Amino acid sequence: MATIILKSKEDIRIRRGHPWIYDNEIARVEGEPEPGGEVEVRDARGLHVGYAFFNPNSKIRARVYSRTAKKADEEFFVRAFEAAWKWRKFCFGEPAIERRLSLRLVYGEADSVPGLIVDGFVGATGTEGLWLSVQFLSLGVEMRKAEILKALRSVFNPDGIAERSDAPVRALEGLPESVGVLWGSVPERIVIEENGALFEIDLLGGQKTGWFLDQRANRAAAAKYVSRAQWADSPNKAIGARVLDMFCNQGGFSVLAAKAGAASVLAVDSSRDALALLRKNAALNSVSDRITIVEANAFDYLRDLEKMGQRFDLIILDPPAFAKNRAALESARRGYKELNLRAMHLLERGGVLVTFSCSHWFSPEMFDAVLADAAFDSNRRLHILEERTQDLDHPILSGYDESRYLKCRIVQVV
Ligand code: SAH
């Protein structure tokens, strides 16, 4: 097996849990590793660090998959998927699937399978079954598709497997996009149940893997403030909360807020396809009469709402990742600042803001600073009700900060 020898001290970050080895951290390569092949990683003194997938065409030259397992074969993946499943059962309870809980079953590096994302969607009444939506985001897992498919089938026994390898990070690994059915059959329409509501999702056509599973618990957390809207200085307290769901996608927050008794929900997104699904989801849950759907750019529309003198009791801001790398941090800061400032203007005093940042580059400290700045500029004070992150099926691996990506703050604006 070919060997990568790290430069002095570059093993420390790896030994502390970070699985990526960058090209500039390598002193030399011994032997001739195949692209995507297994390599042993050693420190500058020659001591064993782990085994990794090698990619000569990526800045992330190697991704560690194990300290001890040499070969990443079918048996390796079976063991990794079983361990990942055991963690989900620990977090969500033994009969998670029986309870129709759709879950992220494998979360890449945090589950020791670098670059592999597997979301498991459980069909509710009428569309019963289990379908997997999979992203192969590194050369190592791309080359082992056949073994991975066999292992997924033997551990999870799904009815069909969809591939959603259309993420931009594939290009950084030198891989083309690829979307389609990998195994079995994948229906056009699957209805899943989440937080007691029904959602129709589109595995092959929706954004990312078809549904944002990481927001499951945050959607429930946001919905519980709907019934507390009477705390806001709202002229229509008796009627119920007016909710604004910005970046609503298919309505995970909107539908739940409406079900929780919101008087009205204004759901805004720039994606027509996502809004078409939201329309169906509102109907599926019999809340269409209380959800108004608007296709618009969030920045422009927030400005328009302000001009129109609109007010809300609860606002959800769930934008896409603004900072995809370090260079984008300053423009991301400006984006988050503008969104949150405008939302604070639109909230009644005592209203609640549920605000997110999903770029791991944008640290919790930076996000909190943006919120504090926005509060200062809008002459408001913030009471922090909850500091949250992604749900537990997206585990956070200590030492690997990329897995600590989602920041959620629920604040009362007074
Ligand atoms: N809140 C959603 C997930 C949001 S993902 C949920 O619970 O599932 C981010 C969303 O922002 C996507 O649906 C995308 O279409 C939308 N989006 C991206 N840029 C936008 C913009 N400038 N204005 C409005 N929506 C935008």
Tab-separated table of C-alpha atoms and ligand atoms in Angstrom:
chain	number	residue	atom	x	y	z
A	1	MET	CA	0.000	0.000	0.000
A	2	ALA	CA	1.314	3.454	-0.904
A	3	THR	CA	2.112	5.758	2.001
A	4	ILE	CA	1.672	9.458	2.628
A	5	ILE	CA	4.202	10.988	4.985
A	6	LEU	CA	2.912	14.141	6.649
A	7	LYS	CA	5.037	17.169	7.410
A	8	SER	CA	6.043	17.696	11.001
A	9	LYS	CA	3.078	18.457	13.332
A	10	GLU	CA	0.496	18.044	10.541
A	11	ASP	CA	-0.616	14.804	12.198
A	12	ILE	CA	-1.986	16.622	15.245
A	13	ARG	CA	-5.140	17.946	13.617
A	14	ILE	CA	-5.751	14.512	12.088
A	15	ARG	CA	-5.193	12.727	15.390
A	16	ARG	CA	-7.674	15.157	16.984
A	17	GLY	CA	-10.390	13.994	14.608
A	18	HIS	CA	-10.062	15.978	11.391
A	19	PRO	CA	-10.161	13.584	8.429
A	20	TRP	CA	-8.795	15.837	5.664
A	21	ILE	CA	-5.192	16.046	4.549
A	22	TYR	CA	-4.423	18.987	2.279
A	23	ASP	CA	-1.813	18.875	-0.484
A	24	ASN	CA	0.470	21.327	1.364
A	25	GLU	CA	0.554	19.170	4.523
A	26	ILE	CA	2.237	16.241	2.817
A	27	ALA	CA	6.052	15.862	2.989
A	28	ARG	CA	6.177	13.031	0.446
A	29	VAL	CA	4.318	10.130	-1.076
A	30	GLU	CA	5.937	6.692	-1.095
A	31	GLY	CA	4.804	4.284	-3.790
A	32	GLU	CA	2.302	5.069	-6.498
A	33	PRO	CA	-1.206	5.445	-5.112
A	34	GLU	CA	-4.113	5.046	-7.525
A	35	PRO	CA	-6.536	7.957	-7.804
A	36	GLY	CA	-9.261	7.089	-5.268
A	37	GLY	CA	-7.153	4.234	-3.890
A	38	GLU	CA	-6.334	3.461	-0.262
A	39	VAL	CA	-3.167	4.905	1.249
A	40	GLU	CA	-1.595	4.634	4.655
A	41	VAL	CA	-0.958	7.945	6.422
A	42	ARG	CA	2.142	8.291	8.602
A	43	ASP	CA	3.444	11.206	10.627
A	44	ALA	CA	6.846	12.856	10.139
A	45	ARG	CA	8.458	10.271	12.448
A	46	GLY	CA	6.968	7.430	10.414
A	47	LEU	CA	4.302	6.451	12.969
A	48	HIS	CA	0.932	5.208	11.726
A	49	VAL	CA	-1.901	7.788	11.703
A	50	GLY	CA	-4.641	6.097	9.651
A	51	TYR	CA	-5.899	4.937	6.260
A	52	ALA	CA	-7.257	7.358	3.691
A	53	PHE	CA	-8.708	7.723	0.193
A	54	PHE	CA	-6.215	9.408	-2.122
A	55	ASN	CA	-7.157	11.977	-4.756
A	56	PRO	CA	-4.287	13.553	-6.722
A	57	ASN	CA	-6.727	15.988	-8.367
A	58	SER	CA	-8.158	17.563	-5.233
A	59	LYS	CA	-6.740	20.096	-2.782
A	60	ILE	CA	-8.012	17.670	-0.145
A	61	ARG	CA	-5.397	15.156	-1.174
A	62	ALA	CA	-6.502	12.410	1.209
A	63	ARG	CA	-9.521	11.703	3.429
A	64	VAL	CA	-9.063	9.432	6.410
A	65	TYR	CA	-11.738	6.723	6.700
A	66	SER	CA	-10.253	4.647	9.490
A	67	ARG	CA	-7.453	4.357	12.019
A	68	THR	CA	-7.436	0.572	11.812
A	69	ALA	CA	-9.294	-0.820	8.780
A	70	LYS	CA	-6.921	-1.125	5.844
A	71	LYS	CA	-9.348	-1.944	3.082
A	72	ALA	CA	-12.459	0.069	2.308
A	73	ASP	CA	-14.380	-2.872	0.868
A	74	GLU	CA	-18.012	-3.953	1.136
A	75	GLU	CA	-17.450	-5.300	4.646
A	76	PHE	CA	-15.970	-1.959	5.724
A	77	PHE	CA	-19.057	-0.101	4.479
A	78	VAL	CA	-21.423	-2.606	6.117
A	79	ARG	CA	-19.689	-2.021	9.440
A	80	ALA	CA	-19.701	1.772	8.974
A	81	PHE	CA	-23.421	1.825	8.065
A	82	GLU	CA	-24.273	-0.410	11.018
A	83	ALA	CA	-22.399	1.930	13.358
A	84	ALA	CA	-24.171	4.950	11.851
A	85	TRP	CA	-27.532	3.214	12.279
A	86	LYS	CA	-26.699	2.324	15.876
A	87	TRP	CA	-26.058	6.027	16.602
A	88	ARG	CA	-29.426	7.016	15.100
A	89	LYS	CA	-31.177	4.365	17.195
A	90	PHE	CA	-29.380	5.679	20.275
A	91	CYS	CA	-30.513	9.238	19.458
A	92	PHE	CA	-34.023	8.636	18.163
A	93	GLY	CA	-35.064	5.346	19.771
A	94	GLU	CA	-35.042	1.806	18.479
A	95	PRO	CA	-38.127	1.842	16.240
A	96	ALA	CA	-37.134	5.063	14.430
A	97	ILE	CA	-38.004	3.700	10.994
A	98	GLU	CA	-41.136	1.980	12.265
A	99	ARG	CA	-42.190	5.372	13.608
A	100	ARG	CA	-41.837	6.609	10.035
A	101	LEU	CA	-38.955	8.854	10.908
A	102	SER	CA	-37.043	9.948	7.846
A	103	LEU	CA	-33.392	10.392	8.797
A	104	ARG	CA	-29.983	11.191	7.438
A	105	LEU	CA	-28.538	7.693	7.751
A	106	VAL	CA	-24.932	8.472	6.826
A	107	TYR	CA	-23.370	11.898	7.254
A	108	GLY	CA	-20.055	11.658	5.438
A	109	GLU	CA	-16.894	12.214	7.441
A	110	ALA	CA	-18.826	12.491	10.710
A	111	ASP	CA	-19.865	8.852	10.166
A	112	SER	CA	-16.395	7.803	8.969
A	113	VAL	CA	-17.375	7.503	5.320
A	114	PRO	CA	-15.733	10.577	3.760
A	115	GLY	CA	-17.886	12.170	1.096
A	116	LEU	CA	-20.932	9.896	1.367
A	117	ILE	CA	-24.338	11.319	2.278
A	118	VAL	CA	-27.306	8.984	2.605
A	119	ASP	CA	-30.769	10.271	3.480
A	120	GLY	CA	-33.453	7.683	4.217
A	121	PHE	CA	-37.025	8.716	3.439
A	122	VAL	CA	-39.862	6.684	4.874
A	123	GLY	CA	-43.131	6.865	2.933
A	124	ALA	CA	-46.267	7.563	4.941
A	125	THR	CA	-49.700	6.078	4.215
A	126	GLY	CA	-50.264	5.648	0.505
A	127	THR	CA	-46.575	5.660	-0.413
A	128	GLU	CA	-45.184	3.123	2.072
A	129	GLY	CA	-41.569	2.128	1.669
A	130	LEU	CA	-38.014	3.266	2.342
A	131	TRP	CA	-36.047	5.163	-0.286
A	132	LEU	CA	-32.494	6.332	-0.059
A	133	SER	CA	-31.208	9.546	-1.604
A	134	VAL	CA	-27.434	9.378	-1.905
A	135	GLN	CA	-24.654	11.861	-2.701
A	136	PHE	CA	-21.174	10.647	-3.650
A	137	LEU	CA	-19.005	13.698	-2.946
A	138	SER	CA	-15.455	12.298	-2.989
A	139	LEU	CA	-13.491	10.248	-5.488
A	140	GLY	CA	-12.984	7.539	-2.853
A	141	VAL	CA	-16.703	6.777	-2.512
A	142	GLU	CA	-17.396	7.434	-6.208
A	143	MET	CA	-15.037	4.580	-7.112
A	144	ARG	CA	-16.643	2.262	-4.597
A	145	LYS	CA	-20.240	2.788	-5.681
A	146	ALA	CA	-20.858	-0.909	-6.308
A	147	GLU	CA	-19.643	-1.974	-2.842
A	148	ILE	CA	-21.522	0.898	-1.213
A	149	LEU	CA	-24.787	-0.002	-2.958
A	150	LYS	CA	-24.479	-3.623	-1.837
A	151	ALA	CA	-23.731	-2.547	1.723
A	152	LEU	CA	-26.644	-0.059	1.773
A	153	ARG	CA	-29.010	-2.757	0.557
A	154	SER	CA	-27.864	-5.282	3.106
A	155	VAL	CA	-27.989	-2.874	6.091
A	156	PHE	CA	-31.080	-0.768	5.260
A	157	ASN	CA	-33.063	-2.979	2.834
A	158	PRO	CA	-34.536	-0.045	0.883
A	159	ASP	CA	-37.091	-0.169	-1.940
A	160	GLY	CA	-35.011	2.076	-4.153
A	161	ILE	CA	-31.869	4.211	-4.215
A	162	ALA	CA	-31.679	7.613	-5.920
A	163	GLU	CA	-28.395	9.331	-6.708
A	164	ARG	CA	-28.146	13.094	-6.170
A	165	SER	CA	-24.502	13.670	-6.976
A	166	ASP	CA	-25.270	17.106	-8.415
A	167	ALA	CA	-23.576	19.088	-5.632
A	168	PRO	CA	-21.027	21.708	-6.757
A	169	VAL	CA	-18.334	20.209	-4.472
A	170	ARG	CA	-18.101	17.257	-6.876
A	171	ALA	CA	-16.187	19.521	-9.266
A	172	LEU	CA	-13.496	20.096	-6.605
A	173	GLU	CA	-12.943	16.325	-6.616
A	174	GLY	CA	-12.740	16.292	-10.404
A	175	LEU	CA	-16.105	14.528	-10.740
A	176	PRO	CA	-19.012	15.300	-13.096
A	177	GLU	CA	-22.591	15.621	-11.829
A	178	SER	CA	-24.725	12.510	-11.823
A	179	VAL	CA	-28.426	12.131	-11.038
A	180	GLY	CA	-30.674	9.103	-11.467
A	181	VAL	CA	-31.988	5.866	-10.042
A	182	LEU	CA	-29.103	3.660	-8.899
A	183	TRP	CA	-31.077	0.674	-7.769
A	184	GLY	CA	-34.689	-0.532	-7.496
A	185	SER	CA	-37.344	2.029	-8.307
A	186	VAL	CA	-37.906	5.520	-6.988
A	187	PRO	CA	-41.454	6.884	-7.271
A	188	GLU	CA	-41.994	10.425	-8.501
A	189	ARG	CA	-43.974	11.180	-5.398
A	190	ILE	CA	-43.166	10.175	-1.837
A	191	VAL	CA	-45.095	11.531	1.116
A	192	ILE	CA	-43.129	11.618	4.347
A	193	GLU	CA	-44.300	12.468	7.827
A	194	GLU	CA	-42.376	14.945	9.957
A	195	ASN	CA	-43.399	16.543	13.224
A	196	GLY	CA	-46.906	15.153	12.653
A	197	ALA	CA	-47.305	16.879	9.270
A	198	LEU	CA	-47.207	15.374	5.777
A	199	PHE	CA	-44.812	16.498	3.066
A	200	GLU	CA	-44.628	15.400	-0.533
A	201	ILE	CA	-41.027	15.337	-1.656
A	202	ASP	CA	-39.261	14.842	-4.968
A	203	LEU	CA	-36.056	12.843	-4.509
A	204	LEU	CA	-34.764	13.281	-8.046
A	205	GLY	CA	-35.915	16.859	-8.657
A	206	GLY	CA	-35.950	18.629	-5.264
A	207	GLN	CA	-33.022	20.624	-3.912
A	208	LYS	CA	-30.049	18.675	-2.471
A	209	THR	CA	-31.317	15.178	-1.534
A	210	GLY	CA	-34.980	16.209	-1.848
A	211	TRP	CA	-35.678	17.472	1.662
A	212	PHE	CA	-33.725	19.343	4.364
A	213	LEU	CA	-33.751	16.803	7.184
A	214	ASP	CA	-31.388	18.829	9.374
A	215	GLN	CA	-34.139	21.324	10.265
A	216	ARG	CA	-36.575	18.731	11.669
A	217	ALA	CA	-36.233	19.674	15.339
A	218	ASN	CA	-35.809	23.388	14.573
A	219	ARG	CA	-39.118	23.400	12.694
A	220	ALA	CA	-40.842	22.013	15.769
A	221	ALA	CA	-38.986	24.494	17.988
A	222	ALA	CA	-40.119	27.426	15.821
A	223	ALA	CA	-43.731	26.235	15.696
A	224	LYS	CA	-44.068	26.263	19.450
A	225	TYR	CA	-43.659	30.076	19.477
A	226	VAL	CA	-46.683	30.490	17.197
A	227	SER	CA	-49.041	30.057	20.121
A	228	ARG	CA	-47.060	32.564	22.176
A	229	ALA	CA	-47.634	35.387	19.723
A	230	GLN	CA	-49.965	37.048	22.212
A	231	TRP	CA	-46.797	38.110	24.005
A	232	ALA	CA	-45.946	40.393	21.117
A	233	ASP	CA	-47.341	43.958	21.008
A	234	SER	CA	-49.513	42.847	18.177
A	235	PRO	CA	-52.762	44.601	17.274
A	236	ASN	CA	-54.287	41.285	16.275
A	237	LYS	CA	-53.259	39.251	19.337
A	238	ALA	CA	-56.673	37.676	19.620
A	239	ILE	CA	-56.557	36.352	16.065
A	240	GLY	CA	-53.167	34.645	16.193
A	241	ALA	CA	-49.627	35.036	14.951
A	242	ARG	CA	-48.706	36.490	11.591
A	243	VAL	CA	-45.748	34.448	10.422
A	244	LEU	CA	-43.175	35.229	7.751
A	245	ASP	CA	-41.194	32.224	6.475
A	246	MET	CA	-38.295	33.531	4.379
A	247	PHE	CA	-36.442	30.953	2.250
A	248	CYS	CA	-39.357	28.601	2.855
A	249	ASN	CA	-38.406	25.971	0.233
A	250	GLN	CA	-41.145	23.290	0.405
A	251	GLY	CA	-42.706	24.658	3.555
A	252	GLY	CA	-41.191	22.681	6.434
A	253	PHE	CA	-41.581	25.709	8.717
A	254	SER	CA	-44.670	27.223	7.054
A	255	VAL	CA	-46.874	24.166	7.222
A	256	LEU	CA	-45.941	23.454	10.814
A	257	ALA	CA	-46.559	27.076	11.837
A	258	ALA	CA	-49.975	27.009	10.163
A	259	LYS	CA	-50.801	23.710	11.868
A	260	ALA	CA	-49.734	25.251	15.188
A	261	GLY	CA	-52.468	27.874	14.766
A	262	ALA	CA	-50.877	30.806	12.939
A	263	ALA	CA	-53.461	33.300	11.666
A	264	SER	CA	-51.453	33.718	8.480
A	265	VAL	CA	-48.168	32.533	7.019
A	266	LEU	CA	-46.376	34.395	4.260
A	267	ALA	CA	-44.011	31.915	2.600
A	268	VAL	CA	-41.281	33.342	0.349
A	269	ASP	CA	-38.690	31.625	-1.840
A	270	SER	CA	-37.036	32.294	-5.188
A	271	SER	CA	-37.479	28.731	-6.433
A	272	ARG	CA	-40.697	28.119	-8.388
A	273	ASP	CA	-40.243	24.338	-8.142
A	274	ALA	CA	-39.915	24.441	-4.363
A	275	LEU	CA	-43.028	26.619	-4.125
A	276	ALA	CA	-45.021	24.213	-6.308
A	277	LEU	CA	-44.250	21.494	-3.767
A	278	LEU	CA	-45.120	23.849	-0.912
A	279	ARG	CA	-48.537	24.431	-2.507
A	280	LYS	CA	-49.136	20.662	-2.477
A	281	ASN	CA	-47.876	20.362	1.077
A	282	ALA	CA	-50.183	23.091	2.313
A	283	ALA	CA	-53.116	21.236	0.718
A	284	LEU	CA	-51.996	17.863	2.125
A	285	ASN	CA	-52.199	19.357	5.616
A	286	SER	CA	-55.410	21.346	4.989
A	287	VAL	CA	-53.776	24.707	5.718
A	288	SER	CA	-53.814	26.247	2.221
A	289	ASP	CA	-56.247	28.965	3.330
A	290	ARG	CA	-53.699	30.371	5.784
A	291	ILE	CA	-50.531	30.205	3.684
A	292	THR	CA	-49.758	32.859	1.078
A	293	ILE	CA	-47.006	31.843	-1.313
A	294	VAL	CA	-44.739	34.422	-2.943
A	295	GLU	CA	-41.967	33.825	-5.463
A	296	ALA	CA	-39.390	36.544	-4.853
A	297	ASN	CA	-35.826	37.407	-4.019
A	298	ALA	CA	-35.685	37.603	-0.224
A	299	PHE	CA	-33.592	40.777	-0.096
A	300	ASP	CA	-35.908	42.702	-2.422
A	301	TYR	CA	-39.049	41.366	-0.862
A	302	LEU	CA	-38.042	42.216	2.709
A	303	ARG	CA	-37.498	45.789	1.544
A	304	ASP	CA	-40.940	45.812	-0.113
A	305	LEU	CA	-42.620	44.479	3.033
A	306	GLU	CA	-41.000	47.249	5.043
A	307	LYS	CA	-42.189	49.880	2.564
A	308	MET	CA	-45.699	48.465	2.743
A	309	GLY	CA	-45.606	48.803	6.521
A	310	GLN	CA	-46.191	45.089	7.111
A	311	ARG	CA	-45.654	43.642	10.597
A	312	PHE	CA	-45.154	40.092	11.836
A	313	ASP	CA	-45.171	38.270	15.167
A	314	LEU	CA	-42.832	35.451	14.125
A	315	ILE	CA	-40.202	35.498	11.378
A	316	ILE	CA	-38.121	32.571	10.148
A	317	LEU	CA	-34.946	33.305	8.159
A	318	ASP	CA	-33.323	30.200	6.709
A	319	PRO	CA	-31.057	31.373	3.874
A	320	PRO	CA	-28.729	29.138	1.852
A	321	ALA	CA	-25.029	29.102	2.778
A	322	PHE	CA	-23.680	32.590	2.015
A	323	ALA	CA	-20.052	31.761	2.821
A	324	LYS	CA	-18.838	28.790	0.780
A	325	ASN	CA	-15.225	29.606	1.644
A	326	ARG	CA	-13.083	31.937	3.722
A	327	ALA	CA	-12.900	34.578	0.979
A	328	ALA	CA	-16.688	34.990	1.044
A	329	LEU	CA	-16.905	35.734	4.775
A	330	GLU	CA	-17.217	39.502	4.514
A	331	SER	CA	-19.930	39.449	1.870
A	332	ALA	CA	-21.707	36.736	3.888
A	333	ARG	CA	-21.588	38.965	6.952
A	334	ARG	CA	-23.203	41.777	4.993
A	335	GLY	CA	-25.905	39.424	3.704
A	336	TYR	CA	-26.776	38.047	7.135
A	337	LYS	CA	-26.710	41.533	8.603
A	338	GLU	CA	-29.113	42.929	6.031
A	339	LEU	CA	-31.569	40.048	6.340
A	340	ASN	CA	-31.635	40.116	10.118
A	341	LEU	CA	-31.827	43.907	10.321
A	342	ARG	CA	-34.805	43.972	7.983
A	343	ALA	CA	-36.501	41.156	9.868
A	344	MET	CA	-36.076	43.058	13.134
A	345	HIS	CA	-37.752	46.106	11.535
A	346	LEU	CA	-40.681	43.933	10.484
A	347	LEU	CA	-41.254	42.331	13.891
A	348	GLU	CA	-43.695	43.683	16.439
A	349	ARG	CA	-42.053	44.425	19.760
A	350	GLY	CA	-41.988	41.131	21.613
A	351	GLY	CA	-42.051	39.206	18.360
A	352	VAL	CA	-39.841	36.193	17.777
A	353	LEU	CA	-37.083	35.778	15.193
A	354	VAL	CA	-35.890	32.289	14.274
A	355	THR	CA	-32.689	32.861	12.333
A	356	PHE	CA	-30.123	30.529	10.781
A	357	SER	CA	-26.723	30.384	9.215
A	358	CYS	CA	-25.672	27.103	7.626
A	359	SER	CA	-22.127	28.020	6.506
A	360	HIS	CA	-19.596	26.354	8.765
A	361	TRP	CA	-17.111	29.068	7.748
A	362	PHE	CA	-19.333	31.610	9.421
A	363	SER	CA	-18.641	30.864	13.080
A	364	PRO	CA	-21.185	31.041	15.917
A	365	GLU	CA	-19.290	34.098	17.213
A	366	MET	CA	-19.596	35.848	13.852
A	367	PHE	CA	-23.299	35.037	13.669
A	368	ASP	CA	-23.977	36.298	17.189
A	369	ALA	CA	-22.034	39.476	16.384
A	370	VAL	CA	-24.186	40.052	13.278
A	371	LEU	CA	-27.362	39.679	15.327
A	372	ALA	CA	-26.057	42.067	17.968
A	373	ASP	CA	-25.149	44.619	15.243
A	374	ALA	CA	-28.553	44.305	13.623
A	375	ALA	CA	-30.249	44.790	16.993
A	376	PHE	CA	-28.152	47.884	17.657
A	377	ASP	CA	-28.905	49.369	14.223
A	378	SER	CA	-32.630	48.717	14.576
A	379	ASN	CA	-32.696	50.048	18.121
A	380	ARG	CA	-34.009	46.774	19.482
A	381	ARG	CA	-32.910	44.503	22.280
A	382	LEU	CA	-32.657	40.765	21.851
A	383	HIS	CA	-33.491	38.149	24.415
A	384	ILE	CA	-32.006	34.867	23.367
A	385	LEU	CA	-34.557	32.133	23.864
A	386	GLU	CA	-32.703	29.233	22.292
A	387	GLU	CA	-29.326	28.486	20.728
A	388	ARG	CA	-29.676	25.466	18.535
A	389	THR	CA	-27.935	23.489	15.799
A	390	GLN	CA	-28.775	20.751	13.288
A	391	ASP	CA	-30.696	17.660	14.346
A	392	LEU	CA	-28.834	14.638	15.720
A	393	ASP	CA	-28.897	12.591	12.523
A	394	HIS	CA	-26.244	15.073	11.312
A	395	PRO	CA	-23.727	14.254	14.052
A	396	ILE	CA	-21.053	16.740	15.063
A	397	LEU	CA	-17.606	15.172	15.127
A	398	SER	CA	-15.229	16.728	17.610
A	399	GLY	CA	-12.145	18.071	15.842
A	400	TYR	CA	-13.994	18.335	12.523
A	401	ASP	CA	-15.550	21.775	12.538
A	402	GLU	CA	-17.083	21.357	9.094
A	403	SER	CA	-19.684	19.164	10.822
A	404	ARG	CA	-20.597	21.984	13.208
A	405	TYR	CA	-22.301	23.990	10.488
A	406	LEU	CA	-25.826	24.984	11.406
A	407	LYS	CA	-26.437	27.869	13.775
A	408	CYS	CA	-29.954	28.610	14.935
A	409	ARG	CA	-30.862	31.463	17.243
A	410	ILE	CA	-34.396	31.963	18.469
A	411	VAL	CA	-34.620	35.461	19.896
A	412	GLN	CA	-37.347	37.674	21.212
A	413	VAL	CA	-37.007	41.182	19.787
A	414	VAL	CA	-38.058	43.829	22.300
B	1	SAH	N1	-36.426	26.565	5.211
B	1	SAH	C1	-36.316	25.463	4.266
B	1	SAH	C2	-34.910	25.304	3.714
B	1	SAH	C3	-34.330	26.528	3.069
B	1	SAH	S1	-33.005	26.203	2.012
B	1	SAH	C4	-36.785	24.178	4.923
B	1	SAH	O1	-37.185	24.175	6.076
B	1	SAH	O2	-36.739	23.141	4.259
B	1	SAH	C5	-32.738	27.744	1.300
B	1	SAH	C6	-33.831	28.195	0.340
B	1	SAH	O3	-33.511	29.509	-0.069
B	1	SAH	C7	-33.989	27.392	-0.930
B	1	SAH	O4	-35.303	26.928	-1.003
B	1	SAH	C8	-33.687	28.370	-2.074
B	1	SAH	O5	-34.550	28.188	-3.187
B	1	SAH	C9	-33.963	29.686	-1.411
B	1	SAH	N2	-33.238	30.868	-1.909
B	1	SAH	C10	-31.929	30.957	-2.258
B	1	SAH	N3	-31.616	32.237	-2.546
B	1	SAH	C11	-32.746	32.975	-2.368
B	1	SAH	C12	-33.064	34.353	-2.491
B	1	SAH	N4	-32.135	35.252	-2.846
B	1	SAH	N5	-34.323	34.752	-2.210
B	1	SAH	C13	-35.260	33.857	-1.842
B	1	SAH	N6	-35.015	32.551	-1.708
B	1	SAH	C14	-33.786	32.104	-1.969
